[in-house]
Coordinates of C-alpha atoms and ligand atoms in Angstrom, one line a residue:
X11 CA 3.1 1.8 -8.2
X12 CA 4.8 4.7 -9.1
X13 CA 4.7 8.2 -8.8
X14 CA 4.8 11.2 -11.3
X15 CA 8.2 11.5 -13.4
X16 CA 10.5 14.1 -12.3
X17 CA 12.7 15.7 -14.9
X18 CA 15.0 18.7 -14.9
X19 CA 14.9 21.3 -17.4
X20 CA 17.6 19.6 -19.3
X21 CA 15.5 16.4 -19.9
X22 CA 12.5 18.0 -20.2
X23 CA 13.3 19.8 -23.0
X24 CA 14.9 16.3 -24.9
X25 CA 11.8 15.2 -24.0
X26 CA 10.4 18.2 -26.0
X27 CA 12.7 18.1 -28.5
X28 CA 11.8 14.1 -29.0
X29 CA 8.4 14.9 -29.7
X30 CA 9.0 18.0 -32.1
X31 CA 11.4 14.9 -33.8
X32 CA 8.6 12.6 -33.9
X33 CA 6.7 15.6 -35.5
X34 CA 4.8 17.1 -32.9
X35 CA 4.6 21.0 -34.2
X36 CA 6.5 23.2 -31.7
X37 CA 3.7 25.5 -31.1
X38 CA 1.6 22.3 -30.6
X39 CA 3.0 21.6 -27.3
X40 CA 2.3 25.5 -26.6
X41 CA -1.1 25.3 -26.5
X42 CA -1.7 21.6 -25.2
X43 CA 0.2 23.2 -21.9
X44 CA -1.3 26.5 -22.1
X45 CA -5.2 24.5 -22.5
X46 CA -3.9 22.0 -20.0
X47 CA -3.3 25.1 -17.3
X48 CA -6.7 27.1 -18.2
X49 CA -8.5 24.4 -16.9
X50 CA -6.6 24.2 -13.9
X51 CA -7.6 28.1 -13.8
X52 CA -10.7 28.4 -15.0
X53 CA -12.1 25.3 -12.1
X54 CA -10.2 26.8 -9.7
X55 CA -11.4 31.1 -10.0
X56 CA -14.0 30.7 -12.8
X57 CA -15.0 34.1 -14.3
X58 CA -12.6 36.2 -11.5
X59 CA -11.1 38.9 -13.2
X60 CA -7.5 37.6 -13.7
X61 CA -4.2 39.3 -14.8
X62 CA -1.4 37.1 -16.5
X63 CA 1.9 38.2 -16.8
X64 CA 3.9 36.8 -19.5
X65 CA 7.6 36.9 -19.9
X66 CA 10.0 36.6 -22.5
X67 CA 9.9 33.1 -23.4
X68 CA 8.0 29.8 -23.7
X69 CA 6.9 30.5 -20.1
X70 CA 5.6 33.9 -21.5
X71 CA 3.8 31.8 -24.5
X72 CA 2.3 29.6 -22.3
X73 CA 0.5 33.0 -20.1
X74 CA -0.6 34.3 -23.7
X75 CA -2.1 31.3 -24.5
X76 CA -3.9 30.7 -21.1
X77 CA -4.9 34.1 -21.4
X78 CA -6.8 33.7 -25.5
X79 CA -8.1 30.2 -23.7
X80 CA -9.9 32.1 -20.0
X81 CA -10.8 35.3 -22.4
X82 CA -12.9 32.9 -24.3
X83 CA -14.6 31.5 -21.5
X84 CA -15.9 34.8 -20.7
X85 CA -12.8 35.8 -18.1
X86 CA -12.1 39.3 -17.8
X87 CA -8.6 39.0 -19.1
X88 CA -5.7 41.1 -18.7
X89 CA -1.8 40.5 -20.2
X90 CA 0.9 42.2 -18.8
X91 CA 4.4 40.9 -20.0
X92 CA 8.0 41.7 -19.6
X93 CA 9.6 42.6 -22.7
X94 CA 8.9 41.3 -26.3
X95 CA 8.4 37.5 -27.1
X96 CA 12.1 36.3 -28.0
X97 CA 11.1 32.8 -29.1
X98 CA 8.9 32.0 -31.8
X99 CA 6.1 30.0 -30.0
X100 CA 5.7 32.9 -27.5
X101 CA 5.7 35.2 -30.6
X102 CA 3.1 33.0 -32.4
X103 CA 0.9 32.9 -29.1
X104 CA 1.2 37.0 -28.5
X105 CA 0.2 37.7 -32.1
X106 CA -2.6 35.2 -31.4
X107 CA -3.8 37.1 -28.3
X108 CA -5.6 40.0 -30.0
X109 CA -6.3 42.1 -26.5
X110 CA -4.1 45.1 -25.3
X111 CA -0.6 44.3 -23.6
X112 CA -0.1 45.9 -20.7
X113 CA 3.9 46.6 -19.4
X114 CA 4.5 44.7 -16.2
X115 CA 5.9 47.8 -14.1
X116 CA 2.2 49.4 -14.6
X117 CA 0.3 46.5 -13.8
X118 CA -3.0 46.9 -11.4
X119 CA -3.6 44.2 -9.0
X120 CA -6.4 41.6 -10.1
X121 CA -7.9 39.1 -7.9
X122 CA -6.7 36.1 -10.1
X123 CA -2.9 36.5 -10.7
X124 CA -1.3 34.4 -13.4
X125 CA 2.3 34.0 -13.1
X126 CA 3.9 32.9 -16.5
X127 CA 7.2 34.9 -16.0
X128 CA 9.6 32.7 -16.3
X129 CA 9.7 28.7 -15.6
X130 CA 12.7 26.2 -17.0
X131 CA 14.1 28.4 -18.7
X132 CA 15.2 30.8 -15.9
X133 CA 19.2 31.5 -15.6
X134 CA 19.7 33.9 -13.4
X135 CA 17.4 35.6 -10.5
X136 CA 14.6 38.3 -11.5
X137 CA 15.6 42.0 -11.7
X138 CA 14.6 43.0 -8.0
X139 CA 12.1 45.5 -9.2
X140 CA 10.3 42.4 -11.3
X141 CA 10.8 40.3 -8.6
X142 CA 8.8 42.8 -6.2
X143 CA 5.9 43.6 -8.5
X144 CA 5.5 39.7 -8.9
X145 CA 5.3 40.0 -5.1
X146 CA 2.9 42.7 -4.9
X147 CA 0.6 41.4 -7.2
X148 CA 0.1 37.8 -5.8
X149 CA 0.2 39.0 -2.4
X150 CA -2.9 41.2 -3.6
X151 CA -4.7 38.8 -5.6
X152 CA -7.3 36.3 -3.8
X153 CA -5.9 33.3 -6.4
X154 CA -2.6 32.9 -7.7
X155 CA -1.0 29.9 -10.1
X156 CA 2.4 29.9 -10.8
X157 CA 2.7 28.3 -14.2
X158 CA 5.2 25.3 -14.9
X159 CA 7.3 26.8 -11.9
X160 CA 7.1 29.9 -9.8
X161 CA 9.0 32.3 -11.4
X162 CA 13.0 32.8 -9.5
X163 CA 13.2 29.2 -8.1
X164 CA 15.9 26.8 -10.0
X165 CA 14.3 24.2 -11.7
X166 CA 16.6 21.3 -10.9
X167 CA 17.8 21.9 -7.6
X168 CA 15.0 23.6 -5.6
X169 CA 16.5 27.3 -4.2
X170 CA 15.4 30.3 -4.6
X171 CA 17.5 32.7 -6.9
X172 CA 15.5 35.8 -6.0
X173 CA 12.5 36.2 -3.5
X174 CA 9.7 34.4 -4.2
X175 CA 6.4 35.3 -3.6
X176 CA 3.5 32.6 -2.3
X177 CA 1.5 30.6 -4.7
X178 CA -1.8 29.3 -4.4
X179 CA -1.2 26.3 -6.8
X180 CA 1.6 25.6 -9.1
X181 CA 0.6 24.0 -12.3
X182 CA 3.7 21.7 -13.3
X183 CA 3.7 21.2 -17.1
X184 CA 4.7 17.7 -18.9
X185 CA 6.4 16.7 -16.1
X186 CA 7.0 17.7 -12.3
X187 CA 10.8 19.0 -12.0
X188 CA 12.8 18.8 -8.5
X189 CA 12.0 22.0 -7.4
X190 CA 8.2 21.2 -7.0
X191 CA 9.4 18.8 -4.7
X192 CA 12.8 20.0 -3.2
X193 CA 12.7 22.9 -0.6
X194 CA 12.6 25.5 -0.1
X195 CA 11.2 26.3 -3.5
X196 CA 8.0 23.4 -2.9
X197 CA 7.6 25.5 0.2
X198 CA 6.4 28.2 -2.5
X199 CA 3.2 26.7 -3.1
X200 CA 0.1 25.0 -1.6
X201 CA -1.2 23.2 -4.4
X202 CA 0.8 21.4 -7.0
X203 CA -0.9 20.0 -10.1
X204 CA 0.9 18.1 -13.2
X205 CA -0.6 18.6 -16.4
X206 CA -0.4 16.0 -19.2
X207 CA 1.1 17.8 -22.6
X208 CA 0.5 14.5 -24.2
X209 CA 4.7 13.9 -24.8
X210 CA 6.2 10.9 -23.3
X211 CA 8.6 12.1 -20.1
X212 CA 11.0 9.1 -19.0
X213 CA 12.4 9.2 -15.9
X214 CA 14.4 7.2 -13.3
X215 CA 13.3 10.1 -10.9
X216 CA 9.6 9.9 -9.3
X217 CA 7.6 12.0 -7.3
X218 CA 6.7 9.3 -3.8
X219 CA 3.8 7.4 -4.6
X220 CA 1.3 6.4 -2.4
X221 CA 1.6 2.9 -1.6
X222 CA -0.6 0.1 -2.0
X223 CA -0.2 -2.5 1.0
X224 CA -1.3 -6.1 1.8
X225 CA -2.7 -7.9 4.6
X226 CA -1.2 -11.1 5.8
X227 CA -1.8 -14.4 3.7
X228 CA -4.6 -16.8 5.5
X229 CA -1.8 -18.8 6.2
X230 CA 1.0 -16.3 7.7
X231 CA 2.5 -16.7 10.9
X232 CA 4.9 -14.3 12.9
X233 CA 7.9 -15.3 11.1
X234 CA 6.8 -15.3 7.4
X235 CA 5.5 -11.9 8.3
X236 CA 8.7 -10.6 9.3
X237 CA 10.8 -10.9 12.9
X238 CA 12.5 -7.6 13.2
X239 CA 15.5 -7.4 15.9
X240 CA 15.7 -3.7 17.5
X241 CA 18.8 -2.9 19.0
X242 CA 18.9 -0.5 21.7
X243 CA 22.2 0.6 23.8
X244 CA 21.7 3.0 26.7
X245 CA 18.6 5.4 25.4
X246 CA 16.2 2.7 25.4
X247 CA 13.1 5.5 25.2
X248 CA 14.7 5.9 21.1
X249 CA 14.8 2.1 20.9
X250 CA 12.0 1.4 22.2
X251 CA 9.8 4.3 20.3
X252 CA 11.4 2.2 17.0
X253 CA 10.4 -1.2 18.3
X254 CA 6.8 0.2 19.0
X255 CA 6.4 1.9 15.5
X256 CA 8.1 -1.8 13.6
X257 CA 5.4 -3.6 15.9
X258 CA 3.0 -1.4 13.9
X259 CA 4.5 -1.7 10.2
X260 CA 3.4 -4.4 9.4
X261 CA 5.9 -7.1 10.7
X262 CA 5.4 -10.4 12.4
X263 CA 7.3 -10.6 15.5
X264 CA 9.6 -7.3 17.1
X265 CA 12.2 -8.1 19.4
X266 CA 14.0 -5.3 21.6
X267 CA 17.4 -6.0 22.7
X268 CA 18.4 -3.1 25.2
X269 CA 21.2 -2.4 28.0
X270 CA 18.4 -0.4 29.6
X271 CA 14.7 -1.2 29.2
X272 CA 12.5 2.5 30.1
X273 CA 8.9 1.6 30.9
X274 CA 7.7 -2.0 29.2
X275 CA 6.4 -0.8 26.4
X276 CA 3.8 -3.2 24.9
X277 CA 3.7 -6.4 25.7
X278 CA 3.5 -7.2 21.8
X279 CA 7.0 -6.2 21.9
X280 CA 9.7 -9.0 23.5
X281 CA 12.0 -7.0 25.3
X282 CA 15.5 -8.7 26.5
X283 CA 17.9 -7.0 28.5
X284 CA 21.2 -7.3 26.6
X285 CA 24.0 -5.5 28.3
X286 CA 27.5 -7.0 27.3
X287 CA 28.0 -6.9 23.2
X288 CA 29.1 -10.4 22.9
X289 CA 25.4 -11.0 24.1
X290 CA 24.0 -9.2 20.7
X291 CA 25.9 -11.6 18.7
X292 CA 24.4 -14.4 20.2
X293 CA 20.6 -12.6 20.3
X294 CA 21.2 -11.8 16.6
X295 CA 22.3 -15.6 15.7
X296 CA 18.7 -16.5 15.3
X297 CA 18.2 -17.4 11.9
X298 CA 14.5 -16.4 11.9
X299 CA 15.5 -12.7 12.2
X300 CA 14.4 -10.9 9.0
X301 CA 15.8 -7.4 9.6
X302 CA 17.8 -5.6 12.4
X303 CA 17.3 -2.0 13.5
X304 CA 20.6 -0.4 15.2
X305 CA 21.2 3.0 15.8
X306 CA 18.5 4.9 17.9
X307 CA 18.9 5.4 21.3
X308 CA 22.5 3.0 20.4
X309 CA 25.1 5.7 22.0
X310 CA 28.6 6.7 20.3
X311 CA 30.7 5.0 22.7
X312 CA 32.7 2.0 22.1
X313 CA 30.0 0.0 23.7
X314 CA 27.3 1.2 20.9
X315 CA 30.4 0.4 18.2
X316 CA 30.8 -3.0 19.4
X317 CA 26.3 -3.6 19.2
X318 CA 26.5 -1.9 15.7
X319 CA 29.2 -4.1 14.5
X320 CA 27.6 -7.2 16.3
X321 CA 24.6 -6.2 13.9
X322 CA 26.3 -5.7 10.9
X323 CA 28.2 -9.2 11.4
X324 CA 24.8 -10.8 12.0
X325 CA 24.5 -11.2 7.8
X326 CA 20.7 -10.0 8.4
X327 CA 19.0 -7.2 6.2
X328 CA 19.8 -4.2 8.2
X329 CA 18.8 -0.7 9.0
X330 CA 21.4 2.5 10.0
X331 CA 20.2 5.1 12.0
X332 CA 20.9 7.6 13.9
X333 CA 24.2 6.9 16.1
X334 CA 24.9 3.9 14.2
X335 CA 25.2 6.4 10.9
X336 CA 27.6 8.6 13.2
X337 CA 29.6 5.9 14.0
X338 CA 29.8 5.0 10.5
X339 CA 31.1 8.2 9.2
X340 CA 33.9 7.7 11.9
X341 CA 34.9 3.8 10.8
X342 CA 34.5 4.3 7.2
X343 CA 31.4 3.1 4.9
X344 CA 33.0 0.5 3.7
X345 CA 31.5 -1.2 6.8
X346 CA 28.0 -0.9 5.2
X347 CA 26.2 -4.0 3.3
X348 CA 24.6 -4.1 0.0
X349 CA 21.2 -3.8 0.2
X350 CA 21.4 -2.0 3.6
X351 CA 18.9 0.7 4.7
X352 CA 20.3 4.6 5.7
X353 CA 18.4 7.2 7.3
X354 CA 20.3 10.2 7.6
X355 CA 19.5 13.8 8.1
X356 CA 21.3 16.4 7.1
X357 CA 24.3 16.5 9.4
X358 CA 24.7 12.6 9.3
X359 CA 24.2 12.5 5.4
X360 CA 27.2 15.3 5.0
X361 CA 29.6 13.4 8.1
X362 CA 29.3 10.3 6.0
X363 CA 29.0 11.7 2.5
X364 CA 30.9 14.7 2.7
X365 CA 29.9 17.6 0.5
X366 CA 28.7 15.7 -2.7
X367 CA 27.7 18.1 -5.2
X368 CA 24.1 18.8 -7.5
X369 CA 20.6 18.3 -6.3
X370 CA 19.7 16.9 -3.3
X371 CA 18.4 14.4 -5.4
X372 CA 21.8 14.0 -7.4
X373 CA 23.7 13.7 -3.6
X374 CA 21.4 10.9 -2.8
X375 CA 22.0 8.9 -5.7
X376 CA 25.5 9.5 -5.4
X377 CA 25.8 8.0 -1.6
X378 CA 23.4 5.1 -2.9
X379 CA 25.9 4.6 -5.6
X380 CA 28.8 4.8 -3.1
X381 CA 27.4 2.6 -0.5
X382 CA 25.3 0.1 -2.7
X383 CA 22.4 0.8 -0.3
X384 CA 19.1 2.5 -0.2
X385 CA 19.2 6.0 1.1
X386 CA 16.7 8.4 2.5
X387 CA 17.5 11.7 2.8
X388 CA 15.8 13.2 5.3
X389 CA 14.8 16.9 5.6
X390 CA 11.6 18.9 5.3
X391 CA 11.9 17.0 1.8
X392 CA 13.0 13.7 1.6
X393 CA 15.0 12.1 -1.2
X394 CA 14.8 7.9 -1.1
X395 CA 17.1 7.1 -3.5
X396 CA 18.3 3.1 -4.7
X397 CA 21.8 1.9 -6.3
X398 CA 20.5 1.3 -9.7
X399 CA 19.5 5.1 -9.9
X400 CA 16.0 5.0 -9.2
X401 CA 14.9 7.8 -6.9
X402 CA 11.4 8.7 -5.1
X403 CA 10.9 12.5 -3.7
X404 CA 8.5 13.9 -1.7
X405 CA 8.2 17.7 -1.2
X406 CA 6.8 17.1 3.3
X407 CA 3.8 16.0 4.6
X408 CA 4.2 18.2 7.9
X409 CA 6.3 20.7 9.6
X410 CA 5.3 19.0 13.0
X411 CA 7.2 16.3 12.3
X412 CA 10.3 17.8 12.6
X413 CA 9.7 16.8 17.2
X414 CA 12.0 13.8 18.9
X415 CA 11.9 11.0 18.3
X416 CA 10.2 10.8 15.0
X417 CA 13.2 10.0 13.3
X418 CA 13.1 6.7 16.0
X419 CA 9.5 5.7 14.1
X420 CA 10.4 6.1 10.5
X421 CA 13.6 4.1 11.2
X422 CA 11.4 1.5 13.1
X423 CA 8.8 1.8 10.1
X424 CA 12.0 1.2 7.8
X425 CA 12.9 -2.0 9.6
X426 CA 9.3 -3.0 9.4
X427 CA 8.5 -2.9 5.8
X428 CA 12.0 -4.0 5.5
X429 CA 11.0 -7.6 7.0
X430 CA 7.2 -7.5 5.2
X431 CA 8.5 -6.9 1.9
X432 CA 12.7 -7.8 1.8
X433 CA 12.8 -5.1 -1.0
X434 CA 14.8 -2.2 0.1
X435 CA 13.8 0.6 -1.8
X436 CA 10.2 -0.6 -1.7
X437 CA 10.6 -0.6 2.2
X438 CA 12.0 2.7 2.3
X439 CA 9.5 4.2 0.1
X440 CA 6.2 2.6 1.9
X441 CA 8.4 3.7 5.5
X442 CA 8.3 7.3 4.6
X443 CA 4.8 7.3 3.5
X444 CA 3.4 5.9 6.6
X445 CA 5.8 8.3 8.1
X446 CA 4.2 11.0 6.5
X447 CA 0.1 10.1 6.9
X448 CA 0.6 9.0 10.4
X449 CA 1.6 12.5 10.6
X450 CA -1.1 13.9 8.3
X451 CA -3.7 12.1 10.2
X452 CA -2.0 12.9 13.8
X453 CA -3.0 16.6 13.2
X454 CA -1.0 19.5 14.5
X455 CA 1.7 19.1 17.6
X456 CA 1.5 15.9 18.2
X457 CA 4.9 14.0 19.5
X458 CA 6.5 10.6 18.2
X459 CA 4.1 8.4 20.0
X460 CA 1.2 9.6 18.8
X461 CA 2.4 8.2 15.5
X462 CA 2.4 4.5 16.4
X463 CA -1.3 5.7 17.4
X464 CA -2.2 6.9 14.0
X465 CA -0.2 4.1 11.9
X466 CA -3.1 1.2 11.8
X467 CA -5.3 3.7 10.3
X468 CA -2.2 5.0 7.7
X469 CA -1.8 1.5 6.9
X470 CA -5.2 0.7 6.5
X471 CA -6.1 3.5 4.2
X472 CA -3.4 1.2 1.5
X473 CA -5.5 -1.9 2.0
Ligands
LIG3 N1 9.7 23.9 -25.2 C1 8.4 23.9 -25.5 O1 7.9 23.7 -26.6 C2 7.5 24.1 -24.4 C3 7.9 24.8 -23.2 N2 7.0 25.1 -22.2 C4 7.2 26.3 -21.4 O2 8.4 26.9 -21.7 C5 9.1 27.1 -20.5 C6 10.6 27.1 -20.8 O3 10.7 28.2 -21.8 P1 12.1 28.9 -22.1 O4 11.9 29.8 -23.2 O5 13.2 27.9 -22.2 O6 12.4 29.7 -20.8 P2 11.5 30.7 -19.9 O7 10.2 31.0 -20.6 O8 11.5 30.0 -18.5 O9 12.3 32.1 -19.8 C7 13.6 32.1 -20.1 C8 13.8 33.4 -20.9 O10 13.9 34.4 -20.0 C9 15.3 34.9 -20.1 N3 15.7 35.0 -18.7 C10 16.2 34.0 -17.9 N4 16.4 34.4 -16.6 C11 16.0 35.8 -16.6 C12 15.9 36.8 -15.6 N5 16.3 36.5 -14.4 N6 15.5 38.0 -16.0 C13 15.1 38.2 -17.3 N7 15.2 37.3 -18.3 C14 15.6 36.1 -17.9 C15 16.1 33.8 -20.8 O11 17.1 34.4 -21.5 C16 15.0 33.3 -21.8 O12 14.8 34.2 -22.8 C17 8.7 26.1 -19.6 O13 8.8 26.4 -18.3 C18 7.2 26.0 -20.0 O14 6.5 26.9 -19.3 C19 5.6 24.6 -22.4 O15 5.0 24.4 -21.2 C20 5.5 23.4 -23.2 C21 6.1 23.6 -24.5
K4 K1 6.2 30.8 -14.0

């Protein structure tokens, strides 16, 4: 299953520019994404008195369309805009709008504010008195909709070229774009809605779909579900939190192979005290592994080097985390196998990366690329991104993840799926949405273990 297509402004308008080809009128697409949006509207603030701003360009079109379209539902309507239409759709859709134009700097608040300033096609950020009447105005209505994108936020990379005020919803048109997703300009917004402008939008990039998972075959057994092998070094409260959240992925059988073993943990979980290195080798020689975990809790010192490199010798399907990425950036990637897992954050993705440039959707494709392995890029957004270009973003599920040790449960989760499925990018994907719901349905300030709590009920709502 996939999620929505994600295209910059680039492809989005060659996907435009394929339909006016295929001999879709130009101002066609204007009003299927203006009708498309005063819908969203109207549902969402019926007959509040709304004021839409429209700026210079196809954005601008868009607002005078919506605007025609809520005025003939019986919405109190009024158009403020910025400037004269410059292209001819938006000129077409003014001269179609038959009420008054307002300027923008003279604008009175309304308690529906319609913000079709600017969207793709911005260059540059807004003039800084624009930018603060755009403030003023949605911080004094009572529903705002930003429309296609909130107007000063760059469309394929997420920041913010001028301050940006706080949406209500943002109605993506055609096609979501990377900053709806990408922080911190998907921070601007609560809502976020695509609408359909009926053109075909191709995409390698998606938005993170929601999975759908399966229960065990009548005739599975611990190993054909998965054995995962979790291995801890001198933490073992990181380890173990991992082997916990695997034991609740999905997978068959967890083993935790630790120089130090804190509390039990369940007894689900077989726990084996491994202390010398050469040990690993020999608890990782058994066949019916199906993935290894290394890195949390594995410690920087040559003792955690020698575990991660017992790991990667084992041949098994693997997953790098944590310590095991540090180490990593210090002995080269070359040391990574195809088809491995990688869970870095920030500062692990830059000490292995470097500074790759473009998106962060761009840099994660780049280290896939590099590395022939699936990467997910951590952060308040989170970019999983696969070798042959494929890519899944999603914009957060919660701020309150960002506690210890939840870093320990996605990689666990990771290792999991990893061993259920043996598709990497699949793993990764399903690993960061259970990641995310456990979350959701953990509610506010909860710590790492109260995600293996909430997991059987994340997993079960994919059944
Ligand atoms: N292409 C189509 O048929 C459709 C496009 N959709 C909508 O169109 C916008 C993209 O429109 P575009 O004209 O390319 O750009 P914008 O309307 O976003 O505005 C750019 C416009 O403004 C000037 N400009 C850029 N930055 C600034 C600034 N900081 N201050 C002032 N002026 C600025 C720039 O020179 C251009 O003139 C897309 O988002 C959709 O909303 C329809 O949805 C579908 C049909
Ligand atoms: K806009």
């Amino acid at each position: 299953m996939q999620g929505l297509p994600v295209l910059t402004a680039a492809a989005m308008r060659a996907a435009e520019q394929a339909a006016f080809d295929a001999g879709v009128p130009e101002y066609d697409l204007m009003e299927r994404a203006g009708a498309a949006a005063a819908e969203v509207i109207w549902r969402a603030g019926g007959r509040r008195e709304t004021l839409v701003l429209c700026g210079p360009g196809n954005n601008g079109g868009d607002g005078f369309v919506i605007a025609r379209l809520l005025r003939g539902r019986g919405v109190p309507v009024r158009v403020a805009a910025l400037g004269e239409s410059r292209t001819e759709s938006s000129k077409r859709a003014r001269g179609a709008w038959d009420g008054p134009v307002e300027s923008l700097a003279d604008a009175a608040p309304a308690a529906q504010l319609v913000d079709a300033l600017f969207g793709t096609g911005l260059t540059r950020g807004l003039d800084e008195k624009v930018a603060g009447k755009l403030d003023e105005l949605v911080c004094r209505a009572s529903l705002s909709h930003s429309i296609d994108l909130p107007s000063g936020v760059a469309t394929d990379d997420g920041a913010l070229l001028s301050p940006v005020p706080h949406f209500g919803t943002c109605i993506a048109l055609g096609a979501l774009k990377p900053a709806h997703l990408l922080h911190p300009a998907a921070d601007r917004f609560d809502r976020l809605v695509c609408a359909d402008i009926g053109i075909p939008v191709p995409s390698a990039i998606h938005s993170l779909a929601v999975p759908d998972l399966q229960a065990p075959e009548p005739e599975a057994h611990k190993y054909t579900r998965g054995l995962v092998a979790v291995i801890g070094g001198g933490m073992a409260g990181a380890s173990l939190l991992a082997a916990r959240a695997a034991a609740h992925s999905g997978a068959g059988s967890i083993r935790h192979f630790a120089a130090v073993v804190a509390g039990s943990g369940p007894d689900a979980i077989v726990h084996r005290h491994v202390v010398a290195p050469a040990d690993i080798t020999e608890a990782v020689s058994d066949k019916r592994i199906a993935t290894v975990l290394v890195g949390p809790g594995l410690g920087r010192d040559e003792d955690g080097r020698a575990r991660m490199e017992a790991a990667l010798a084992s041949g098994h399907r693997i997953v790098l985390d944590a310590d095991a990425l540090t180490l990593l950036g210090e002995k080269g990637r070359d040391a990574i196998p195809a088809g491995a897992i990688l869970t870095p954050h920030e500062g692990e993705f830059v000490r292995l990366f470097g500074d790759l440039p473009g998106s962060k959707i761009d840099r994660a494709l780049e280290a896939a690329r590099l590395t022939q392995a699936v990467v997910i890029y951590k952060g308040p957004d989170s970019v999983i991104a696969a070798p042959d270009g494929r890519a899944a973003v999603t914009r957060g599920f919660s701020s309150w993840l960002s506690t210890a040790g939840t870093g320990d449960v996605l990689a666990g989760l990771a290792a999991g799926r990893l061993a259920v499925t043996g598709d990497p990018f699949r793993a990764a994907c399903e690993a960061v949405w259970l990641h995310g719901e456990a979350a959701r349905r953990a509610g506010p300030a909860f710590i790492a273990d109260d995600l293996i709590g909430t997991l059987p009920a994340a997993i079960a709502s994919r059944l």
